Coordinates of N, CA and C in Angstrom, one line a residue:
Chain U
X5 N 0.8 -1.2 0.0 CA 0.0 0.0 0.0 C 0.9 1.2 0.0
X6 N 1.4 1.7 -1.2 CA 2.4 2.7 -1.3 C 1.8 4.1 -1.1
X7 N 0.6 4.4 -1.6 CA 0.1 5.8 -1.5 C 0.8 6.7 -2.5
X8 N 1.4 7.7 -2.0 CA 2.1 8.7 -2.9 C 3.6 8.5 -2.7
X9 N 4.3 8.3 -3.8 CA 5.7 8.0 -3.7 C 6.5 9.1 -4.5
X10 N 7.4 9.8 -3.8 CA 8.2 10.8 -4.4 C 9.6 10.4 -4.5
X11 N 10.3 10.7 -5.6 CA 11.7 10.4 -5.7 C 12.3 11.6 -6.5
X12 N 13.6 11.9 -6.1 CA 14.4 11.4 -5.0 C 13.9 12.1 -3.7
X13 N 14.5 11.6 -2.6 CA 14.2 12.3 -1.3 C 15.1 13.5 -1.1
X14 N 16.3 13.5 -1.6 CA 17.2 14.6 -1.4 C 17.9 14.8 -2.8
X15 N 18.2 16.1 -3.1 CA 18.9 16.4 -4.4 C 19.6 17.7 -4.2
X16 N 20.8 17.7 -4.7 CA 21.6 19.0 -4.8 C 21.8 19.2 -6.3
X17 N 21.5 20.4 -6.7 CA 21.7 20.8 -8.1 C 22.6 22.1 -8.1
X18 N 23.2 22.2 -9.2 CA 24.0 23.5 -9.5 C 23.0 24.4 -10.3
X19 N 23.2 25.7 -10.1 CA 22.5 26.7 -10.8 C 22.5 26.4 -12.3
X20 N 21.3 26.5 -12.9 CA 21.3 26.2 -14.3 C 21.0 24.8 -14.7
X21 N 21.2 23.9 -13.8 CA 20.9 22.5 -14.2 C 19.4 22.3 -14.2
X22 N 19.0 21.2 -14.9 CA 17.5 20.9 -14.9 C 17.4 19.5 -14.3
X23 N 16.2 19.2 -13.8 CA 15.9 17.9 -13.3 C 14.4 17.7 -13.2
X24 N 14.0 16.5 -13.0 CA 12.6 16.1 -12.8 C 12.4 15.5 -11.5
X25 N 11.4 16.0 -10.7 CA 11.0 15.3 -9.5 C 9.8 14.4 -9.8
X26 N 10.0 13.2 -9.4 CA 9.0 12.2 -9.8 C 7.9 12.1 -8.7
X27 N 6.7 11.8 -9.1 CA 5.6 11.6 -8.2 C 4.6 10.5 -8.8
X28 N 4.4 9.5 -8.0 CA 3.5 8.4 -8.4 C 2.5 8.1 -7.3
X29 N 1.2 7.8 -7.7 CA 0.2 7.4 -6.7 C -0.5 6.2 -7.2
X30 N -0.9 5.3 -6.3 CA -1.5 4.1 -6.7 C -2.9 4.0 -6.1
X31 N -3.6 5.1 -5.9 CA -4.9 5.2 -5.4 C -6.0 5.5 -6.4
X32 N -5.6 5.6 -7.7 CA -6.5 6.0 -8.8 C -7.1 7.3 -8.6
X33 N -6.4 8.2 -8.0 CA -6.9 9.6 -7.7 C -6.8 10.4 -9.0
X34 N -7.8 11.2 -9.3 CA -7.8 12.1 -10.4 C -7.0 13.3 -10.2
X35 N -7.0 13.8 -8.9 CA -6.5 15.1 -8.6 C -5.1 15.0 -8.0
X36 N -4.1 15.7 -8.6 CA -2.8 15.7 -8.1 C -2.2 17.1 -8.1
X37 N -1.3 17.4 -7.2 CA -0.8 18.7 -7.1 C 0.6 18.7 -6.6
X38 N 1.4 19.8 -6.8 CA 2.7 20.0 -6.3 C 2.7 21.2 -5.5
X39 N 3.4 21.1 -4.3 CA 3.5 22.3 -3.4 C 5.0 22.4 -3.1
X40 N 5.4 23.6 -2.7 CA 6.7 23.9 -2.1 C 6.5 24.4 -0.7
X41 N 7.4 24.0 0.2 CA 7.3 24.4 1.6 C 8.6 25.1 1.9
X42 N 8.4 26.4 2.3 CA 9.6 27.2 2.8 C 9.3 27.7 4.2
X43 N 10.3 27.9 5.0 CA 10.1 28.3 6.4 C 9.2 29.6 6.4
X44 N 8.2 29.6 7.2 CA 7.3 30.7 7.4 C 6.4 31.0 6.3
X45 N 6.4 30.2 5.2 CA 5.6 30.5 4.0 C 4.5 29.5 3.8
X46 N 4.5 28.5 4.6 CA 3.4 27.5 4.5 C 3.6 26.6 3.2
X47 N 2.5 26.1 2.7 CA 2.5 25.3 1.5 C 2.0 26.1 0.4
X48 N 2.8 26.3 -0.6 CA 2.4 27.1 -1.8 C 2.2 26.2 -3.0
X49 N 1.1 26.4 -3.7 CA 0.8 25.5 -4.8 C 1.6 25.9 -6.1
X50 N 2.2 24.9 -6.7 CA 3.0 25.2 -7.9 C 2.2 24.9 -9.1
X51 N 1.8 23.7 -9.3 CA 0.9 23.3 -10.4 C 0.0 22.2 -9.9
X52 N -1.2 22.0 -10.6 CA -2.1 21.0 -10.2 C -2.7 20.4 -11.5
X53 N -3.3 19.2 -11.3 CA -4.0 18.5 -12.4 C -5.3 17.9 -11.9
X54 N -6.3 18.0 -12.7 CA -7.6 17.4 -12.3 C -7.9 16.1 -13.0
X55 N -6.9 15.7 -13.8 CA -7.0 14.4 -14.5 C -6.0 14.3 -15.6
X56 N -5.8 13.1 -16.1 CA -4.8 12.9 -17.1 C -5.0 13.9 -18.3
X57 N -3.9 14.5 -18.7 CA -4.0 15.4 -19.9 C -4.4 16.8 -19.5
X58 N -4.7 17.1 -18.2 CA -5.1 18.4 -17.8 C -4.3 18.9 -16.7
X59 N -3.6 20.1 -16.9 CA -2.8 20.7 -15.8 C -3.1 22.2 -15.8
X60 N -2.8 22.8 -14.7 CA -3.1 24.2 -14.5 C -2.1 24.8 -13.5
X61 N -1.9 26.1 -13.6 CA -0.9 26.7 -12.7 C -1.5 27.1 -11.4
X62 N -0.6 27.0 -10.4 CA -0.9 27.5 -9.1 C -0.4 28.8 -8.8
X63 N -0.1 29.0 -7.5 CA 0.4 30.3 -7.0 C 1.8 30.7 -7.5
X64 N 2.7 29.7 -7.6 CA 4.1 30.0 -7.8 C 4.6 29.1 -9.0
X65 N 4.1 29.2 -10.2 CA 4.5 28.3 -11.3 C 5.7 28.6 -12.0
X66 N 6.3 29.8 -11.9 CA 7.4 30.2 -12.7 C 8.6 29.3 -12.4
X67 N 9.2 28.8 -13.5 CA 10.4 28.0 -13.4 C 10.2 26.5 -13.3
X68 N 8.9 26.2 -13.4 CA 8.5 24.8 -13.3 C 7.5 24.4 -14.4
X69 N 7.7 23.1 -14.9 CA 6.7 22.6 -15.8 C 6.2 21.3 -15.3
X70 N 5.0 20.9 -15.7 CA 4.4 19.6 -15.4 C 3.7 19.1 -16.6
X71 N 3.5 17.8 -16.5 CA 2.6 17.1 -17.5 C 1.9 16.0 -16.8
X72 N 0.8 15.5 -17.3 CA 0.1 14.4 -16.7 C -0.4 13.5 -17.9
X73 N 0.5 12.6 -18.2 CA 0.1 11.6 -19.3 C -0.6 10.4 -18.8
X74 N -0.5 10.1 -17.5 CA -1.2 9.0 -16.9 C -1.9 9.5 -15.7
X75 N -2.9 8.7 -15.2 CA -3.5 9.0 -13.9 C -2.5 8.9 -12.8
X76 N -1.6 7.9 -12.9 CA -0.7 7.6 -11.7 C 0.5 8.6 -11.5
X77 N 1.0 9.2 -12.6 CA 2.2 10.0 -12.5 C 2.0 11.4 -12.8
X78 N 2.8 12.3 -12.0 CA 2.7 13.7 -12.2 C 4.1 14.3 -11.9
X79 N 5.0 14.2 -12.9 CA 6.3 14.7 -12.6 C 6.4 16.2 -12.7
X80 N 7.3 16.8 -11.9 CA 7.6 18.2 -11.9 C 9.0 18.5 -12.4
X81 N 9.1 19.3 -13.4 CA 10.4 19.6 -14.1 C 10.8 21.0 -13.7
X82 N 12.1 21.1 -13.3 CA 12.8 22.3 -13.1 C 13.6 22.6 -14.3
X83 N 13.3 23.7 -15.0 CA 13.9 23.9 -16.3 C 15.3 24.4 -16.2
X84 N 15.6 25.3 -15.3 CA 17.0 25.9 -15.1 C 17.0 26.3 -13.7
X85 N 17.6 25.4 -12.8 CA 17.5 25.6 -11.4 C 18.1 26.9 -10.9
X86 N 17.5 27.5 -10.0 CA 18.0 28.8 -9.4 C 18.0 28.6 -7.8
X87 N 18.9 29.3 -7.1 CA 18.9 29.2 -5.7 C 17.6 29.4 -5.0
X88 N 16.7 30.3 -5.6 CA 15.4 30.6 -5.1 C 14.5 29.3 -5.1
X89 N 14.9 28.3 -5.8 CA 14.1 27.1 -5.8 C 14.5 26.1 -4.8
X90 N 15.5 26.4 -4.0 CA 15.8 25.6 -2.8 C 14.6 25.5 -1.9
X91 N 14.1 24.3 -1.6 CA 12.9 24.2 -0.9 C 12.6 22.7 -0.7
X92 N 11.6 22.4 0.1 CA 11.1 21.1 0.2 C 9.8 21.0 -0.7
X93 N 9.8 20.0 -1.6 CA 8.7 19.9 -2.5 C 7.8 18.7 -2.1
X94 N 6.5 18.9 -2.1 CA 5.6 17.8 -1.8 C 4.6 17.6 -2.9
X95 N 4.4 16.4 -3.2 CA 3.3 16.0 -4.2 C 2.2 15.5 -3.4
X96 N 0.9 15.7 -3.8 CA -0.2 15.2 -3.2 C -1.2 14.7 -4.2
X97 N -2.1 13.8 -3.7 CA -3.1 13.3 -4.6 C -4.4 13.1 -3.8
X98 N -5.5 13.3 -4.5 CA -6.8 13.1 -3.8 C -7.9 12.8 -4.9
X99 N -9.0 12.3 -4.4 CA -10.1 12.0 -5.3 C -10.5 13.3 -6.1
X100 N -10.8 14.3 -5.3 CA -11.1 15.7 -5.8 C -10.2 16.7 -5.1
X101 N -10.4 17.9 -5.4 CA -9.6 19.0 -4.7 C -10.1 19.1 -3.3
X102 N -11.3 18.7 -3.0 CA -12.0 18.9 -1.7 C -12.2 17.7 -0.9
X103 N -11.4 16.7 -1.1 CA -11.4 15.5 -0.3 C -10.0 15.3 0.2
X104 N -9.9 14.3 1.1 CA -8.6 14.1 1.8 C -7.5 14.0 0.8
X105 N -6.4 14.9 1.0 CA -5.2 14.8 0.2 C -4.2 14.0 0.9
X106 N -3.6 13.1 0.1 CA -2.5 12.3 0.6 C -1.2 12.8 0.1
X107 N -0.3 13.1 1.0 CA 1.0 13.7 0.6 C 2.1 12.7 0.6
X108 N 3.1 12.9 -0.3 CA 4.3 12.1 -0.3 C 5.2 12.6 0.8
X109 N 6.4 11.9 0.9 CA 7.3 12.2 2.0 C 8.1 13.5 1.7
X110 N 8.1 14.0 0.5 CA 8.8 15.2 0.2 C 10.1 15.0 -0.5
X111 N 10.6 16.0 -1.2 CA 11.9 16.0 -1.8 C 12.6 17.3 -1.3
X112 N 13.7 17.1 -0.7 CA 14.5 18.3 -0.2 C 15.5 18.6 -1.3
X113 N 15.3 19.8 -1.9 CA 16.1 20.2 -3.0 C 16.9 21.4 -2.6
X114 N 18.2 21.3 -2.9 CA 19.2 22.4 -2.6 C 19.8 22.8 -4.0
X115 N 19.7 24.1 -4.3 CA 20.3 24.6 -5.5 C 21.5 25.5 -5.1
X116 N 22.7 25.2 -5.5 CA 23.9 25.9 -5.2 C 24.5 26.7 -6.3
Chain E
X11 N -1.5 38.5 -1.9 CA -2.9 38.4 -1.3 C -3.0 37.0 -0.6
X12 N -3.0 37.1 0.8 CA -3.1 35.9 1.5 C -4.5 35.6 1.8
X13 N -5.0 34.5 1.3 CA -6.4 34.2 1.4 C -6.8 33.6 2.7
X14 N -5.9 32.9 3.3 CA -6.1 32.3 4.6 C -5.0 32.7 5.5
X15 N -5.4 33.4 6.6 CA -4.4 33.9 7.6 C -4.5 33.1 8.8
X16 N -3.4 32.5 9.2 CA -3.3 31.6 10.4 C -2.5 32.2 11.5
X17 N -2.9 32.0 12.7 CA -2.2 32.5 13.9 C -2.4 31.6 15.1
X18 N -1.5 31.5 16.0 CA -0.2 32.1 16.0 C 0.8 31.3 15.1
X19 N 2.0 31.9 14.9 CA 3.0 31.2 14.1 C 3.6 30.0 14.9
X20 N 3.7 30.2 16.2 CA 4.2 29.2 17.1 C 3.4 29.2 18.4
X21 N 3.4 28.1 19.1 CA 2.6 27.9 20.3 C 3.3 26.9 21.2
X22 N 3.4 27.3 22.4 CA 3.9 26.4 23.4 C 2.8 26.2 24.5
X23 N 2.5 24.9 24.7 CA 1.4 24.5 25.6 C 1.9 23.5 26.6
X24 N 1.5 23.6 27.8 CA 1.8 22.6 28.8 C 1.0 21.3 28.6
X25 N 1.6 20.2 28.9 CA 0.9 18.9 28.7 C -0.4 19.0 29.5
X26 N -1.5 18.5 28.9 CA -2.8 18.5 29.5 C -3.6 19.8 29.2
X27 N -2.9 20.8 28.7 CA -3.6 22.1 28.4 C -4.3 22.0 27.1
X28 N -4.9 23.2 26.7 CA -5.7 23.3 25.5 C -4.9 24.1 24.5
X29 N -4.7 23.6 23.3 CA -4.0 24.3 22.2 C -5.1 24.9 21.3
X30 N -5.0 26.1 21.0 CA -5.9 26.8 20.1 C -5.2 27.5 18.9
X31 N -5.6 27.2 17.7 CA -5.0 27.8 16.5 C -6.2 28.3 15.7
X32 N -5.9 29.6 15.2 CA -7.0 30.3 14.6 C -6.7 30.5 13.1
X33 N -7.7 30.5 12.3 CA -7.6 30.9 10.9 C -8.7 31.8 10.4
X34 N -8.4 32.7 9.6 CA -9.4 33.6 9.0 C -9.3 33.6 7.5
X35 N -10.4 33.6 6.8 CA -10.4 33.6 5.4 C -11.1 34.8 4.8
X36 N -10.9 35.1 3.5 CA -11.5 36.2 2.9 C -12.6 35.9 1.9
X37 N -12.4 34.8 1.2 CA -13.3 34.4 0.1 C -14.5 33.7 0.7
X38 N -15.7 34.4 0.6 CA -16.9 33.8 1.2 C -17.4 32.6 0.4
X39 N -16.8 32.4 -0.8 CA -17.2 31.2 -1.5 C -16.5 29.9 -1.1
X40 N -15.5 30.0 -0.2 CA -14.9 28.9 0.4 C -15.9 28.0 1.2
X41 N -15.9 26.7 1.0 CA -16.9 25.9 1.7 C -16.3 24.5 2.1
X42 N -15.0 24.5 2.2 CA -14.4 23.2 2.7 C -13.1 23.7 3.4
X43 N -13.0 23.3 4.7 CA -12.0 23.8 5.6 C -11.3 22.6 6.3
X44 N -10.2 22.1 5.8 CA -9.5 21.0 6.5 C -8.3 21.6 7.3
X45 N -7.9 20.8 8.3 CA -6.7 21.0 9.0 C -5.8 19.8 8.7
X46 N -4.5 20.2 8.5 CA -3.5 19.1 8.3 C -2.4 19.2 9.4
X47 N -1.9 18.1 9.7 CA -0.8 17.9 10.7 C 0.4 17.4 10.1
X48 N 1.5 18.0 10.4 CA 2.8 17.6 9.8 C 3.9 17.4 10.9
X49 N 4.4 16.2 10.9 CA 5.6 15.9 11.8 C 6.9 16.2 11.0
X50 N 8.0 16.5 11.7 CA 9.2 16.8 11.1 C 9.6 15.6 10.1
X51 N 10.0 16.0 8.9 CA 10.5 15.0 7.9 C 9.4 14.3 7.2
X52 N 8.2 14.6 7.5 CA 7.0 13.9 6.9 C 6.2 14.8 6.1
X53 N 5.3 14.3 5.2 CA 4.4 15.1 4.5 C 3.2 15.4 5.4
X54 N 2.4 16.4 5.1 CA 1.2 16.7 5.9 C 0.2 15.6 5.8
X55 N -0.6 15.4 6.8 CA -1.7 14.4 6.8 C -3.0 15.1 7.3
X56 N -4.1 14.7 6.7 CA -5.4 15.3 7.1 C -5.7 14.9 8.6
X57 N -6.0 15.9 9.3 CA -6.4 15.7 10.7 C -7.9 15.7 10.9
X58 N -8.6 16.7 10.4 CA -10.0 16.9 10.5 C -10.5 18.0 9.6
X59 N -11.7 17.9 9.1 CA -12.2 18.9 8.1 C -13.6 19.2 8.5
X60 N -14.1 20.4 8.0 CA -15.4 20.8 8.3 C -16.0 21.5 7.1
X61 N -17.3 21.4 6.9 CA -18.0 22.2 5.9 C -18.9 23.2 6.6
X62 N -19.3 24.3 6.0 CA -20.0 25.4 6.7 C -21.4 25.1 7.1
X63 N -21.9 23.9 6.8 CA -23.3 23.6 7.3 C -23.3 23.3 8.8
X64 N -22.2 23.1 9.4 CA -22.1 22.8 10.8 C -21.2 23.9 11.5
X65 N -21.4 24.1 12.8 CA -20.5 25.1 13.5 C -19.4 24.5 14.2
X66 N -19.5 23.2 14.4 CA -18.4 22.5 15.2 C -18.4 21.0 14.8
X67 N -17.1 20.5 14.8 CA -16.9 19.1 14.5 C -15.9 18.6 15.4
X68 N -16.1 17.5 16.1 CA -15.2 16.9 17.1 C -14.8 15.5 16.7
X69 N -13.5 15.3 16.8 CA -13.0 13.9 16.6 C -11.9 13.7 17.7
X70 N -12.3 12.9 18.7 CA -11.4 12.6 19.8 C -11.1 13.9 20.5
X71 N -9.8 14.2 20.7 CA -9.4 15.4 21.4 C -9.4 16.7 20.5
X72 N -9.6 16.5 19.2 CA -9.5 17.6 18.2 C -10.9 18.1 17.8
X73 N -11.1 19.4 17.9 CA -12.4 20.0 17.5 C -12.1 21.2 16.6
X74 N -12.9 21.3 15.5 CA -12.9 22.5 14.7 C -14.2 23.3 15.1
X75 N -14.0 24.6 15.3 CA -15.1 25.5 15.5 C -15.1 26.4 14.3
X76 N -16.3 26.7 13.8 CA -16.5 27.4 12.5 C -17.5 28.6 12.8
X77 N -17.1 29.8 12.4 CA -17.9 31.0 12.5 C -18.0 31.6 11.1
X78 N -19.1 31.3 10.5 CA -19.3 31.7 9.1 C -19.4 33.3 9.0
X79 N -20.1 33.9 9.9 CA -20.3 35.3 9.8 C -19.0 36.1 10.0
X80 N -18.1 35.5 10.9 CA -16.8 36.2 11.1 C -15.8 35.7 10.1
X81 N -16.1 34.7 9.3 CA -15.1 34.1 8.4 C -13.9 33.6 9.1
X82 N -14.2 32.9 10.2 CA -13.0 32.3 11.0 C -13.3 30.9 11.3
X83 N -12.3 30.1 11.5 CA -12.4 28.8 12.0 C -11.1 28.5 12.8
X84 N -11.3 27.6 13.8 CA -10.2 27.3 14.7 C -10.1 25.9 15.0
X85 N -8.9 25.5 15.4 CA -8.7 24.1 15.9 C -8.4 24.1 17.4
X86 N -9.1 23.3 18.1 CA -8.8 23.2 19.5 C -8.3 21.7 19.8
X87 N -7.2 21.7 20.5 CA -6.7 20.4 20.9 C -6.8 20.3 22.4
X88 N -7.7 19.4 22.9 CA -7.9 19.3 24.3 C -6.9 18.3 24.9
X89 N -6.6 18.5 26.2 CA -5.6 17.6 26.8 C -4.4 17.3 26.0
X90 N -3.7 18.4 25.5 CA -2.6 18.3 24.6 C -1.5 17.4 25.2
X91 N -0.9 16.7 24.3 CA 0.1 15.7 24.7 C 1.4 16.0 23.9
X92 N 2.6 15.6 24.4 CA 3.8 15.8 23.7 C 3.8 15.2 22.3
X93 N 3.1 14.2 22.1 CA 3.0 13.6 20.8 C 2.2 14.4 19.8
X94 N 1.5 15.5 20.3 CA 0.8 16.4 19.4 C 1.7 17.5 18.8
X95 N 3.0 17.5 19.3 CA 3.9 18.5 18.9 C 4.2 18.3 17.4
X96 N 3.8 19.3 16.6 CA 3.9 19.2 15.1 C 3.6 20.6 14.6
X97 N 3.6 20.7 13.3 CA 3.1 21.9 12.6 C 1.7 21.6 12.1
X98 N 0.8 22.6 12.3 CA -0.6 22.5 11.9 C -0.9 23.5 10.8
X99 N -1.5 23.1 9.8 CA -1.9 24.0 8.7 C -3.4 24.0 8.5
X100 N -4.0 25.1 8.5 CA -5.4 25.2 8.1 C -5.4 25.4 6.6
X101 N -6.6 25.2 5.9 CA -6.7 25.3 4.5 C -8.2 25.6 4.2
X102 N -8.4 26.0 2.9 CA -9.7 26.3 2.5 C -9.8 26.1 1.0
X103 N -11.0 25.8 0.5 CA -11.2 25.7 -0.9 C -12.7 25.8 -1.2
X104 N -13.0 25.8 -2.5 CA -14.4 25.8 -2.9 C -14.7 24.4 -3.5
X105 N -15.8 23.8 -3.0 CA -16.2 22.5 -3.6 C -16.6 22.6 -5.0
X106 N -17.4 23.6 -5.3 CA -17.8 23.9 -6.7 C -16.7 24.4 -7.5
X107 N -16.4 23.8 -8.6 CA -15.2 24.3 -9.4 C -14.0 23.5 -9.1
X108 N -14.0 22.6 -8.1 CA -12.9 21.7 -7.8 C -11.6 22.5 -7.6
X109 N -11.7 23.7 -6.9 CA -10.5 24.5 -6.8 C -9.5 24.0 -5.8
X110 N -8.2 24.3 -6.1 CA -7.2 23.8 -5.2 C -7.3 24.3 -3.8
X111 N -6.7 23.6 -2.8 CA -6.6 24.0 -1.4 C -5.7 25.2 -1.3
X112 N -6.1 26.2 -0.5 CA -5.2 27.3 -0.2 C -4.9 27.2 1.3
X113 N -3.6 27.1 1.6 CA -3.1 26.8 2.9 C -2.7 28.1 3.7
X114 N -2.9 28.0 5.0 CA -2.3 29.0 5.9 C -0.8 28.8 6.0
X115 N -0.1 29.7 6.7 CA 1.3 29.6 6.8 C 1.8 28.6 7.8
X116 N 0.9 28.1 8.6 CA 1.3 27.0 9.6 C 1.5 27.5 11.0
X117 N 1.3 26.7 12.0 CA 1.6 26.9 13.4 C 2.4 25.8 13.9
X118 N 3.6 26.1 14.5 CA 4.4 25.1 15.1 C 4.0 25.0 16.5
X119 N 3.4 23.8 16.9 CA 3.0 23.6 18.3 C 4.0 22.7 19.0
X120 N 4.4 23.2 20.2 CA 5.2 22.4 21.1 C 4.5 22.2 22.4
X121 N 4.3 20.9 22.7 CA 3.7 20.5 24.0 C 4.7 20.1 24.9
X122 N 4.9 20.8 26.1 CA 6.0 20.5 27.0 C 5.4 19.8 28.3
X123 N 6.2 18.9 28.8 CA 5.7 18.2 30.0 C 5.9 19.0 31.3

């Protein structure tokens, strides 16, 4: 019973590098989202998806891309990493936006 | 524009005491108000949620109080225990339109013996 799986757990990037944070869920949830968590800032929505093939921007989308080709997977791509993207990233899934959201364990990203 | 304002930022409570965390929202169309609990190194997990057709919801030691006219809702933790030490987030969204959750900035609760 995996729930929401995020990989990697930790990552260090150099400024300008690109990478993809992986998120997979096995609960057949339609709704998935990515948040970043910074001290004192709470959880800020980056991108979300209401189903396969449909994505939309959240509060802080700049510098990030997403796609949703399957119900299970919702990867987050950093196009050209910047120190301001140093953060803890959480992926979440739920049946709808207004039902219980299940979060992954997070990815701690450091950009140097 | 902060749609959900949470206070206090941090809270220290004696074991056995009552912990109270408050949230205020601006959008009157919000109609789903969950609270999430997060332990260090873990993702948030749903603690309790309320919809505006009721003024209070209780689950064990945790109670949400909702005041629609004041656009406020709060989390009360009765008989607080050291194991309740965590960060708590309130959130809000609109059921119609399937809009994403908007989170408060969080409250770090420490329960001391």
